């Protein structure tokens, strides 16, 4: 009294294999030693405050771009300004963003595995006694 055909079981197993391979690749990307800087790296333009400066016109007349990292310190949004020699932090923040987006993808694959497993179990359930 099998609820699933061999073809259906094979399809489930193929889907699982694809998901597990994807999971292993994505999860392994988290296990490196490179430092991460928590925040969003962005480039900003600023006015210097001098009314006679071209930047007073705003728009693309402003100074910059300057690299900053938007982050939260004690729950409040802060912009961390970076000097030329601190550009490594910009790259570390970009790398952090990449890690977080990879982490989100891992969670999506995990939920797909969850759904696949629940579906396979559900498909095997016999709802009523059968007269055979
Ligand atoms: Zn200016």
PDB file of C-alpha atoms and ligand atoms in Angstrom:
ATOM      1  CA  UNK A   1       0.000   0.000   0.000  1.00  0.00           C
ATOM      2  CA  UNK A   2       2.417   2.654  -1.208  1.00  0.00           C
ATOM      3  CA  UNK A   3       1.176   6.196  -1.414  1.00  0.00           C
ATOM      4  CA  UNK A   4       4.027   7.421  -3.614  1.00  0.00           C
ATOM      5  CA  UNK A   5       5.127   5.957  -6.926  1.00  0.00           C
ATOM      6  CA  UNK A   6       8.800   5.235  -7.548  1.00  0.00           C
ATOM      7  CA  UNK A   7       8.758   8.156  -9.982  1.00  0.00           C
ATOM      8  CA  UNK A   8       7.457  10.526  -7.320  1.00  0.00           C
ATOM      9  CA  UNK A   9      10.015   9.285  -4.769  1.00  0.00           C
ATOM     10  CA  UNK A  10      12.756   9.774  -7.341  1.00  0.00           C
ATOM     11  CA  UNK A  11      11.564  13.329  -8.001  1.00  0.00           C
ATOM     12  CA  UNK A  12      11.594  14.115  -4.259  1.00  0.00           C
ATOM     13  CA  UNK A  13      15.103  12.735  -3.903  1.00  0.00           C
ATOM     14  CA  UNK A  14      16.376  14.704  -6.898  1.00  0.00           C
ATOM     15  CA  UNK A  15      14.926  17.914  -5.491  1.00  0.00           C
ATOM     16  CA  UNK A  16      16.469  17.148  -2.092  1.00  0.00           C
ATOM     17  CA  UNK A  17      19.888  16.487  -3.630  1.00  0.00           C
ATOM     18  CA  UNK A  18      19.829  19.815  -5.494  1.00  0.00           C
ATOM     19  CA  UNK A  19      18.799  21.682  -2.324  1.00  0.00           C
ATOM     20  CA  UNK A  20      21.433  19.968  -0.156  1.00  0.00           C
ATOM     21  CA  UNK A  21      24.204  20.732  -2.660  1.00  0.00           C
ATOM     22  CA  UNK A  22      23.130  24.359  -2.788  1.00  0.00           C
ATOM     23  CA  UNK A  23      22.923  24.455   1.016  1.00  0.00           C
ATOM     24  CA  UNK A  24      26.441  23.088   1.478  1.00  0.00           C
ATOM     25  CA  UNK A  25      27.925  25.598  -0.975  1.00  0.00           C
ATOM     26  CA  UNK A  26      26.181  28.554   0.644  1.00  0.00           C
ATOM     27  CA  UNK A  27      26.770  27.530   4.262  1.00  0.00           C
ATOM     28  CA  UNK A  28      30.491  26.934   3.679  1.00  0.00           C
ATOM     29  CA  UNK A  29      30.877  30.572   2.546  1.00  0.00           C
ATOM     30  CA  UNK A  30      30.385  31.710   6.161  1.00  0.00           C
ATOM     31  CA  UNK A  31      33.410  29.858   7.505  1.00  0.00           C
ATOM     32  CA  UNK A  32      36.340  32.101   6.711  1.00  0.00           C
ATOM     33  CA  UNK A  33      38.513  34.202   8.992  1.00  0.00           C
ATOM     34  CA  UNK A  34      38.206  37.556   7.141  1.00  0.00           C
ATOM     35  CA  UNK A  35      36.899  40.326   9.375  1.00  0.00           C
ATOM     36  CA  UNK A  36      33.482  41.852   8.664  1.00  0.00           C
ATOM     37  CA  UNK A  37      32.343  45.381   9.479  1.00  0.00           C
ATOM     38  CA  UNK A  38      28.661  45.538  10.395  1.00  0.00           C
ATOM     39  CA  UNK A  39      26.861  48.197   8.400  1.00  0.00           C
ATOM     40  CA  UNK A  40      25.859  49.424   4.961  1.00  0.00           C
ATOM     41  CA  UNK A  41      28.673  50.949   2.898  1.00  0.00           C
ATOM     42  CA  UNK A  42      27.553  53.979   0.892  1.00  0.00           C
ATOM     43  CA  UNK A  43      29.071  56.964  -0.877  1.00  0.00           C
ATOM     44  CA  UNK A  44      27.801  60.425   0.073  1.00  0.00           C
ATOM     45  CA  UNK A  45      28.204  63.984  -1.213  1.00  0.00           C
ATOM     46  CA  UNK A  46      28.423  66.912   1.218  1.00  0.00           C
ATOM     47  CA  UNK A  47      28.316  70.682   1.467  1.00  0.00           C
ATOM     48  CA  UNK A  48      31.199  72.325   3.311  1.00  0.00           C
ATOM     49  CA  UNK A  49      29.111  75.172   4.682  1.00  0.00           C
ATOM     50  CA  UNK A  50      30.918  77.947   2.781  1.00  0.00           C
ATOM     51  CA  UNK A  51      28.182  79.900   0.922  1.00  0.00           C
ATOM     52  CA  UNK A  52      30.720  81.037  -1.736  1.00  0.00           C
ATOM     53  CA  UNK A  53      31.776  77.470  -2.546  1.00  0.00           C
ATOM     54  CA  UNK A  54      30.364  75.718  -5.625  1.00  0.00           C
ATOM     55  CA  UNK A  55      28.926  73.043  -3.315  1.00  0.00           C
ATOM     56  CA  UNK A  56      26.377  75.571  -2.019  1.00  0.00           C
ATOM     57  CA  UNK A  57      24.425  74.938  -5.278  1.00  0.00           C
ATOM     58  CA  UNK A  58      23.867  71.359  -4.100  1.00  0.00           C
ATOM     59  CA  UNK A  59      23.385  68.325  -6.318  1.00  0.00           C
ATOM     60  CA  UNK A  60      26.491  67.145  -8.123  1.00  0.00           C
ATOM     61  CA  UNK A  61      28.314  70.388  -7.160  1.00  0.00           C
ATOM     62  CA  UNK A  62      28.726  69.050  -3.622  1.00  0.00           C
ATOM     63  CA  UNK A  63      32.013  67.565  -2.418  1.00  0.00           C
ATOM     64  CA  UNK A  64      32.605  63.868  -2.624  1.00  0.00           C
ATOM     65  CA  UNK A  65      31.916  61.096  -3.035  1.00  0.00           C
ATOM     66  CA  UNK A  66      32.995  60.190   0.502  1.00  0.00           C
ATOM     67  CA  UNK A  67      32.870  56.642   1.686  1.00  0.00           C
ATOM     68  CA  UNK A  68      30.829  56.108   4.840  1.00  0.00           C
ATOM     69  CA  UNK A  69      29.297  53.146   6.612  1.00  0.00           C
ATOM     70  CA  UNK A  70      25.754  53.392   7.922  1.00  0.00           C
ATOM     71  CA  UNK A  71      25.504  51.422  11.102  1.00  0.00           C
ATOM     72  CA  UNK A  72      23.591  51.235  14.357  1.00  0.00           C
ATOM     73  CA  UNK A  73      25.329  52.131  17.576  1.00  0.00           C
ATOM     74  CA  UNK A  74      23.254  51.613  20.743  1.00  0.00           C
ATOM     75  CA  UNK A  75      20.172  51.191  18.537  1.00  0.00           C
ATOM     76  CA  UNK A  76      20.652  54.547  16.803  1.00  0.00           C
ATOM     77  CA  UNK A  77      21.570  55.092  13.150  1.00  0.00           C
ATOM     78  CA  UNK A  78      25.086  56.451  12.740  1.00  0.00           C
ATOM     79  CA  UNK A  79      27.281  57.241   9.773  1.00  0.00           C
ATOM     80  CA  UNK A  80      30.897  56.235  10.264  1.00  0.00           C
ATOM     81  CA  UNK A  81      33.097  58.404   8.024  1.00  0.00           C
ATOM     82  CA  UNK A  82      36.181  56.799   6.516  1.00  0.00           C
ATOM     83  CA  UNK A  83      39.445  58.503   5.703  1.00  0.00           C
ATOM     84  CA  UNK A  84      41.535  57.346   2.759  1.00  0.00           C
ATOM     85  CA  UNK A  85      43.561  54.887   4.818  1.00  0.00           C
ATOM     86  CA  UNK A  86      40.388  53.397   6.295  1.00  0.00           C
ATOM     87  CA  UNK A  87      38.969  52.154   3.014  1.00  0.00           C
ATOM     88  CA  UNK A  88      39.499  48.577   4.158  1.00  0.00           C
ATOM     89  CA  UNK A  89      36.465  49.072   6.429  1.00  0.00           C
ATOM     90  CA  UNK A  90      34.365  49.931   3.370  1.00  0.00           C
ATOM     91  CA  UNK A  91      35.381  46.623   1.779  1.00  0.00           C
ATOM     92  CA  UNK A  92      34.743  44.812   5.075  1.00  0.00           C
ATOM     93  CA  UNK A  93      31.225  46.314   5.163  1.00  0.00           C
ATOM     94  CA  UNK A  94      30.636  45.267   1.544  1.00  0.00           C
ATOM     95  CA  UNK A  95      31.789  41.788   2.501  1.00  0.00           C
ATOM     96  CA  UNK A  96      29.477  41.875   5.530  1.00  0.00           C
ATOM     97  CA  UNK A  97      26.534  42.744   3.251  1.00  0.00           C
ATOM     98  CA  UNK A  98      27.454  39.885   0.963  1.00  0.00           C
ATOM     99  CA  UNK A  99      27.647  37.472   3.923  1.00  0.00           C
ATOM    100  CA  UNK A 100      24.238  38.602   5.196  1.00  0.00           C
ATOM    101  CA  UNK A 101      22.660  38.160   1.784  1.00  0.00           C
ATOM    102  CA  UNK A 102      24.204  34.678   1.509  1.00  0.00           C
ATOM    103  CA  UNK A 103      22.854  33.910   5.002  1.00  0.00           C
ATOM    104  CA  UNK A 104      19.347  34.936   3.854  1.00  0.00           C
ATOM    105  CA  UNK A 105      19.674  32.591   0.869  1.00  0.00           C
ATOM    106  CA  UNK A 106      20.661  29.755   3.262  1.00  0.00           C
ATOM    107  CA  UNK A 107      17.503  30.372   5.269  1.00  0.00           C
ATOM    108  CA  UNK A 108      15.435  30.217   2.057  1.00  0.00           C
ATOM    109  CA  UNK A 109      17.012  26.885   1.062  1.00  0.00           C
ATOM    110  CA  UNK A 110      16.396  25.550   4.581  1.00  0.00           C
ATOM    111  CA  UNK A 111      12.734  26.488   4.329  1.00  0.00           C
ATOM    112  CA  UNK A 112      12.532  24.790   0.903  1.00  0.00           C
ATOM    113  CA  UNK A 113      13.992  21.607   2.452  1.00  0.00           C
ATOM    114  CA  UNK A 114      11.463  21.960   5.279  1.00  0.00           C
ATOM    115  CA  UNK A 115       8.580  22.222   2.775  1.00  0.00           C
ATOM    116  CA  UNK A 116       9.871  19.341   0.668  1.00  0.00           C
ATOM    117  CA  UNK A 117      10.149  17.060   3.689  1.00  0.00           C
ATOM    118  CA  UNK A 118       6.712  18.012   5.002  1.00  0.00           C
ATOM    119  CA  UNK A 119       5.250  17.441   1.551  1.00  0.00           C
ATOM    120  CA  UNK A 120       6.874  13.999   1.217  1.00  0.00           C
ATOM    121  CA  UNK A 121       5.587  12.934   4.627  1.00  0.00           C
ATOM    122  CA  UNK A 122       2.143  14.350   3.923  1.00  0.00           C
ATOM    123  CA  UNK A 123       1.920  12.520   0.589  1.00  0.00           C
ATOM    124  CA  UNK A 124       2.519   9.204   2.389  1.00  0.00           C
ATOM    125  CA  UNK A 125      -0.235   9.634   4.945  1.00  0.00           C
ATOM    126  CA  UNK A 126      -3.230   7.369   4.609  1.00  0.00           C
ATOM    127  CA  UNK A 127      -6.319   9.322   5.617  1.00  0.00           C
ATOM    128  CA  UNK A 128      -8.747   6.482   5.931  1.00  0.00           C
ATOM    129  CA  UNK A 129      -8.759   2.733   6.265  1.00  0.00           C
ATOM    130  CA  UNK A 130      -9.111   1.105   2.871  1.00  0.00           C
ATOM    131  CA  UNK A 131     -10.951  -2.105   2.172  1.00  0.00           C
ATOM    132  CA  UNK A 132      -8.460  -4.367   0.505  1.00  0.00           C
TER     133      UNK A 132
HETATM  134 ZN1  LIG B   1      32.222  73.404  -0.523  1.00  0.00          ZN
END
